[in-house]
CSV table of C-alpha atoms in Angstrom, one decimal:
chain,number,residue,atom,x,y,z
A,762,MET,CA,92.2,88.9,98.9
A,763,ALA,CA,93.9,86.0,99.9
A,764,LYS,CA,91.4,83.3,100.9
A,765,ARG,CA,92.0,82.0,104.4
A,766,GLY,CA,92.5,78.4,105.3
A,767,LYS,CA,89.9,76.1,107.1
A,768,ARG,CA,91.7,76.3,110.7
A,769,TYR,CA,92.2,79.8,110.4
A,770,THR,CA,88.2,80.1,109.7
A,771,GLU,CA,87.5,77.9,112.6
A,772,ILE,CA,89.6,80.1,115.1
A,773,ARG,CA,87.8,83.3,114.0
A,774,GLU,CA,84.5,81.5,115.0
A,775,HIS,CA,85.7,81.8,118.6
A,776,VAL,CA,87.1,85.2,118.8
A,777,ASP,CA,85.1,88.3,118.7
A,778,ARG,CA,87.0,90.8,116.9
A,779,LEU,CA,84.7,93.6,118.3
A,780,GLN,CA,85.3,92.4,122.0
A,781,LEU,CA,87.8,93.9,124.5
A,782,TYR,CA,89.0,91.0,126.4
A,783,THR,CA,91.0,91.0,129.7
A,784,VAL,CA,94.4,89.9,129.8
A,785,ASP,CA,93.2,86.5,131.4
A,786,GLU,CA,90.4,86.2,128.9
A,787,ALA,CA,92.7,86.7,125.9
A,788,VAL,CA,95.4,84.4,127.0
A,789,SER,CA,93.2,81.8,127.8
A,790,LEU,CA,91.4,82.0,124.5
A,791,LEU,CA,94.8,82.2,122.8
A,792,LYS,CA,96.0,78.8,124.6
A,793,ARG,CA,92.7,77.2,123.5
A,794,THR,CA,92.5,78.0,120.0
A,795,SER,CA,96.3,77.3,119.0
A,796,GLY,CA,96.7,73.8,117.9
A,797,ALA,CA,99.4,74.2,114.9
A,798,LYS,CA,101.6,71.4,114.5
A,799,PHE,CA,104.8,73.6,115.8
A,800,ASP,CA,105.1,75.6,119.1
A,801,GLU,CA,103.8,78.8,117.8
A,802,THR,CA,105.4,82.2,118.7
A,803,VAL,CA,102.8,84.7,120.7
A,804,ASP,CA,103.3,88.3,119.4
A,805,LEU,CA,101.7,91.5,121.0
A,806,ALA,CA,100.8,94.3,119.0
A,807,SER,CA,100.0,97.6,120.5
A,808,ARG,CA,99.4,100.9,119.0
A,809,LEU,CA,100.6,104.1,120.9
A,810,GLY,CA,99.3,107.7,120.7
A,811,VAL,CA,102.9,109.0,119.4
A,812,ASN,CA,104.2,110.7,116.6
A,813,ALA,CA,107.2,108.8,115.7
A,814,GLN,CA,108.2,111.5,113.5
A,815,HIS,CA,109.4,113.5,116.5
A,816,ALA,CA,112.6,112.5,118.0
A,817,GLU,CA,111.2,112.8,121.9
A,818,GLN,CA,108.1,110.5,120.5
A,819,ASN,CA,110.5,107.9,118.8
A,820,ILE,CA,110.0,105.1,121.4
A,821,ARG,CA,112.8,102.7,121.8
A,822,GLY,CA,114.2,100.6,124.7
A,823,THR,CA,114.6,97.3,125.9
A,824,VAL,CA,112.5,95.1,128.6
A,825,THR,CA,113.6,91.7,129.9
A,826,LEU,CA,110.9,89.3,129.7
A,827,PRO,CA,110.2,87.0,133.1
A,828,HIS,CA,110.3,84.0,131.0
A,829,SER,CA,112.0,84.5,128.1
A,830,THR,CA,110.6,84.3,124.5
A,831,GLY,CA,111.2,80.8,124.3
A,832,LYS,CA,113.3,81.1,121.5
A,833,SER,CA,117.2,80.4,121.3
A,834,VAL,CA,119.0,83.8,120.4
A,835,ARG,CA,121.9,83.9,117.8
A,836,VAL,CA,123.8,87.1,119.2
A,837,VAL,CA,126.8,88.8,116.6
A,838,VAL,CA,129.4,90.7,118.5
A,839,PHE,CA,131.5,93.4,116.6
A,840,ALA,CA,134.5,93.7,118.7
A,841,GLU,CA,138.3,93.0,118.6
A,842,GLY,CA,140.9,92.2,121.3
A,843,ASP,CA,140.0,91.6,125.1
A,844,PRO,CA,136.2,92.5,124.4
A,845,ALA,CA,136.4,89.9,121.5
A,846,ARG,CA,137.8,87.2,123.9
A,847,GLN,CA,135.0,88.2,126.5
A,848,ALA,CA,132.3,87.9,124.0
A,849,GLU,CA,133.4,84.3,123.0
A,850,GLU,CA,133.4,83.4,126.8
A,851,ALA,CA,130.4,84.8,127.4
A,852,GLY,CA,128.6,82.7,124.7
A,853,ALA,CA,128.2,84.8,121.6
A,854,ASP,CA,127.2,82.9,118.7
A,855,PHE,CA,129.6,84.9,116.2
A,856,VAL,CA,132.5,87.7,116.9
A,857,GLY,CA,134.3,89.5,114.2
A,858,THR,CA,135.2,92.9,112.8
A,859,ASP,CA,135.7,93.6,108.9
A,860,ASP,CA,135.4,89.9,107.9
A,861,LEU,CA,131.8,89.6,109.9
A,862,VAL,CA,130.7,93.1,108.4
A,863,ASP,CA,131.8,92.0,104.8
A,864,LYS,CA,129.7,88.5,105.4
A,865,ILE,CA,126.6,90.5,106.3
A,866,VAL,CA,127.0,92.9,103.3
A,867,ASP,CA,127.0,89.9,101.2
A,868,GLY,CA,123.6,88.9,102.3
A,869,TRP,CA,124.1,86.7,105.6
A,870,LEU,CA,121.6,87.4,108.4
A,871,ASP,CA,121.3,84.4,110.4
A,872,PHE,CA,121.3,85.9,113.7
A,873,ASP,CA,118.8,87.7,115.9
A,874,ALA,CA,120.7,90.5,117.8
A,875,THR,CA,123.9,92.5,117.4
A,876,ILE,CA,126.3,94.0,119.9
A,877,ALA,CA,129.1,96.5,119.0
A,878,THR,CA,131.7,97.9,121.2
A,879,PRO,CA,131.7,101.9,120.7
A,880,ASP,CA,135.1,102.2,119.1
A,881,LEU,CA,134.0,100.0,115.9
A,882,MET,CA,130.4,101.9,115.5
A,883,ARG,CA,132.1,104.4,113.5
A,884,SER,CA,133.5,101.8,111.1
A,885,ILE,CA,130.5,99.4,110.9
A,886,MET,CA,127.9,102.1,110.6
A,887,PRO,CA,128.4,102.9,106.9
A,888,LYS,CA,128.4,99.6,105.7
A,889,LEU,CA,125.6,98.1,108.1
A,890,GLY,CA,123.3,101.0,108.4
A,891,ARG,CA,121.2,100.3,105.4
A,892,VAL,CA,121.1,96.3,106.1
A,893,LEU,CA,120.5,95.8,109.7
A,894,GLY,CA,118.7,99.6,110.4
A,895,PRO,CA,115.4,98.5,108.7
A,896,ARG,CA,115.4,95.3,110.4
A,897,GLY,CA,116.0,96.6,113.4
A,898,LEU,CA,119.6,94.8,114.2
A,899,MET,CA,121.8,97.6,114.2
A,900,PRO,CA,123.4,98.1,117.5
A,901,ASN,CA,122.0,101.1,119.5
A,902,ALA,CA,123.5,102.8,122.9
A,903,LYS,CA,119.5,103.1,123.8
A,904,ALA,CA,118.8,99.3,123.6
A,905,GLY,CA,122.3,98.6,125.6
A,906,THR,CA,123.8,97.0,122.6
A,907,VAL,CA,126.7,99.5,122.1
A,908,THR,CA,128.8,98.9,125.1
A,909,MET,CA,132.3,97.6,126.4
A,910,ASP,CA,130.4,95.3,128.8
A,911,VAL,CA,129.6,92.7,126.1
A,912,THR,CA,129.4,90.3,128.4
A,913,ASP,CA,126.4,91.6,130.6
A,914,ALA,CA,124.9,92.5,127.3
A,915,ILE,CA,125.1,89.0,125.8
A,916,GLN,CA,124.0,87.3,129.1
A,917,ASN,CA,120.9,89.8,128.9
A,918,ILE,CA,119.8,89.0,125.9
A,919,LYS,CA,120.4,85.4,126.2
A,920,ALA,CA,118.0,85.8,129.4
A,921,GLY,CA,115.3,86.9,127.3
A,922,GLN,CA,115.8,90.9,127.2
A,923,ILE,CA,114.0,92.2,123.9
A,924,GLU,CA,114.2,95.3,122.3
A,925,TYR,CA,111.1,97.2,121.3
A,926,ARG,CA,110.8,100.2,119.0
A,927,VAL,CA,107.8,102.3,117.4
A,928,GLU,CA,107.1,101.7,114.0
A,929,ARG,CA,107.4,105.5,112.2
A,930,SER,CA,104.2,104.8,110.1
A,931,SER,CA,101.8,103.6,112.3
A,932,GLY,CA,102.8,104.1,115.8
A,933,VAL,CA,102.7,100.4,116.4
A,934,VAL,CA,105.1,98.3,119.0
A,935,HIS,CA,105.5,94.5,117.6
A,936,VAL,CA,107.2,92.1,120.0
A,937,PRO,CA,107.3,88.5,120.6
A,938,ILE,CA,106.2,87.5,124.1
A,939,GLY,CA,106.8,83.6,124.3
A,940,LYS,CA,105.5,80.5,122.9
A,941,THR,CA,101.8,78.8,123.0
A,942,SER,CA,103.6,76.1,124.8
A,943,PHE,CA,104.2,78.1,128.0
A,944,GLU,CA,101.9,78.3,131.0
A,945,GLU,CA,99.4,80.9,130.7
A,946,ASN,CA,100.8,82.8,133.8
A,947,SER,CA,104.1,82.9,131.8
A,948,ILE,CA,102.6,84.4,128.7
A,949,LYS,CA,100.5,87.2,131.1
A,950,GLU,CA,104.0,87.8,132.9
A,951,ASN,CA,105.7,88.8,129.8
A,952,LEU,CA,102.6,90.5,128.3
A,953,ASN,CA,102.6,92.8,131.7
A,954,ALA,CA,106.3,93.3,131.6
A,955,VAL,CA,106.1,94.7,127.7
A,956,MET,CA,103.1,96.9,128.8
A,957,SER,CA,104.5,98.0,132.1
A,958,ALA,CA,107.8,99.5,130.0
A,959,LEU,CA,105.9,101.0,127.4
A,960,VAL,CA,103.8,102.9,130.0
A,961,THR,CA,107.0,104.0,131.9
A,962,ALA,CA,108.4,105.0,128.4
A,963,ARG,CA,105.4,107.5,127.6
A,964,PRO,CA,107.0,110.8,126.7
A,965,SER,CA,105.9,114.1,128.4
A,966,SER,CA,104.7,115.7,125.3
A,967,VAL,CA,102.1,113.1,124.4
A,968,LYS,CA,98.6,114.4,125.0
A,969,GLY,CA,95.4,112.2,125.3
A,970,ARG,CA,95.2,108.6,125.1
A,971,TYR,CA,98.6,106.9,124.8
A,972,ILE,CA,97.6,103.0,124.6
A,973,ARG,CA,95.4,103.0,122.0
A,974,SER,CA,95.2,99.4,121.1
A,975,VAL,CA,96.7,96.1,122.4
A,976,ALA,CA,96.3,92.4,120.8
A,977,ILE,CA,98.0,89.3,121.0
A,978,SER,CA,98.1,86.4,118.6
A,979,ALA,CA,99.6,83.2,117.7
A,980,THR,CA,101.8,82.4,114.4
A,981,MET,CA,98.9,80.9,112.8
A,982,GLY,CA,96.0,82.5,114.7
A,983,VAL,CA,94.1,85.4,114.6
A,984,GLY,CA,94.4,88.8,116.5
A,985,ILE,CA,92.8,88.8,119.9
A,986,ARG,CA,92.1,92.4,121.3
A,987,ILE,CA,92.4,93.3,125.0
A,988,ASP,CA,91.1,96.1,126.8
A,989,PRO,CA,93.9,99.1,126.8
A,990,GLN,CA,92.5,100.4,129.8
A,991,GLN,CA,93.8,97.8,131.7
A,992,PHE,CA,97.2,99.1,131.3
A,993,VAL,CA,96.5,102.8,132.1
């Protein structure tokens, strides 16, 4: 078992791992115990009562965070012709077709989101499916990243739209919801936006308890458990 650092141990002393906190308590505790020398990312993890092996319970979608993630997002757009020009004007960081595909296949992954026009999906899928799929970076129609309206898609992502998807093996949704430098209300509003989206996305086939657990953590911090009943 890996040895924990002194700072991590000190944080653990302030967090009761058995207690289920309110959202207000959890965010306040996270802010008080964060003290790294960099602006840590705040992550949200929620375990859902779904079986992601079933297509109708393989939850995936997007949500726009009211206060963004606090991170500068680098967007790749697979497009040509007029959509490529629109993508460049809208602020895409990288725009291309075959040359961009080959660069990614060779190991380049210095980006955070991808968008593609529908006409190019058939040509990029065979080469990039195994590379981008496991990383959650493959353009997807459900997430609004396979579209002819590349301008709108780019603006949404840059403004704070994030994609969520349930992990097949664990039923957990894991997303960033801000930075520890954010005001408490900003973190809470981002958290509630994600949880509201997950509740809305509940499949009709799910029986019993849907939101099984919720926790937030900073990059160098510990998990702070939140009472899931607050989101029912």
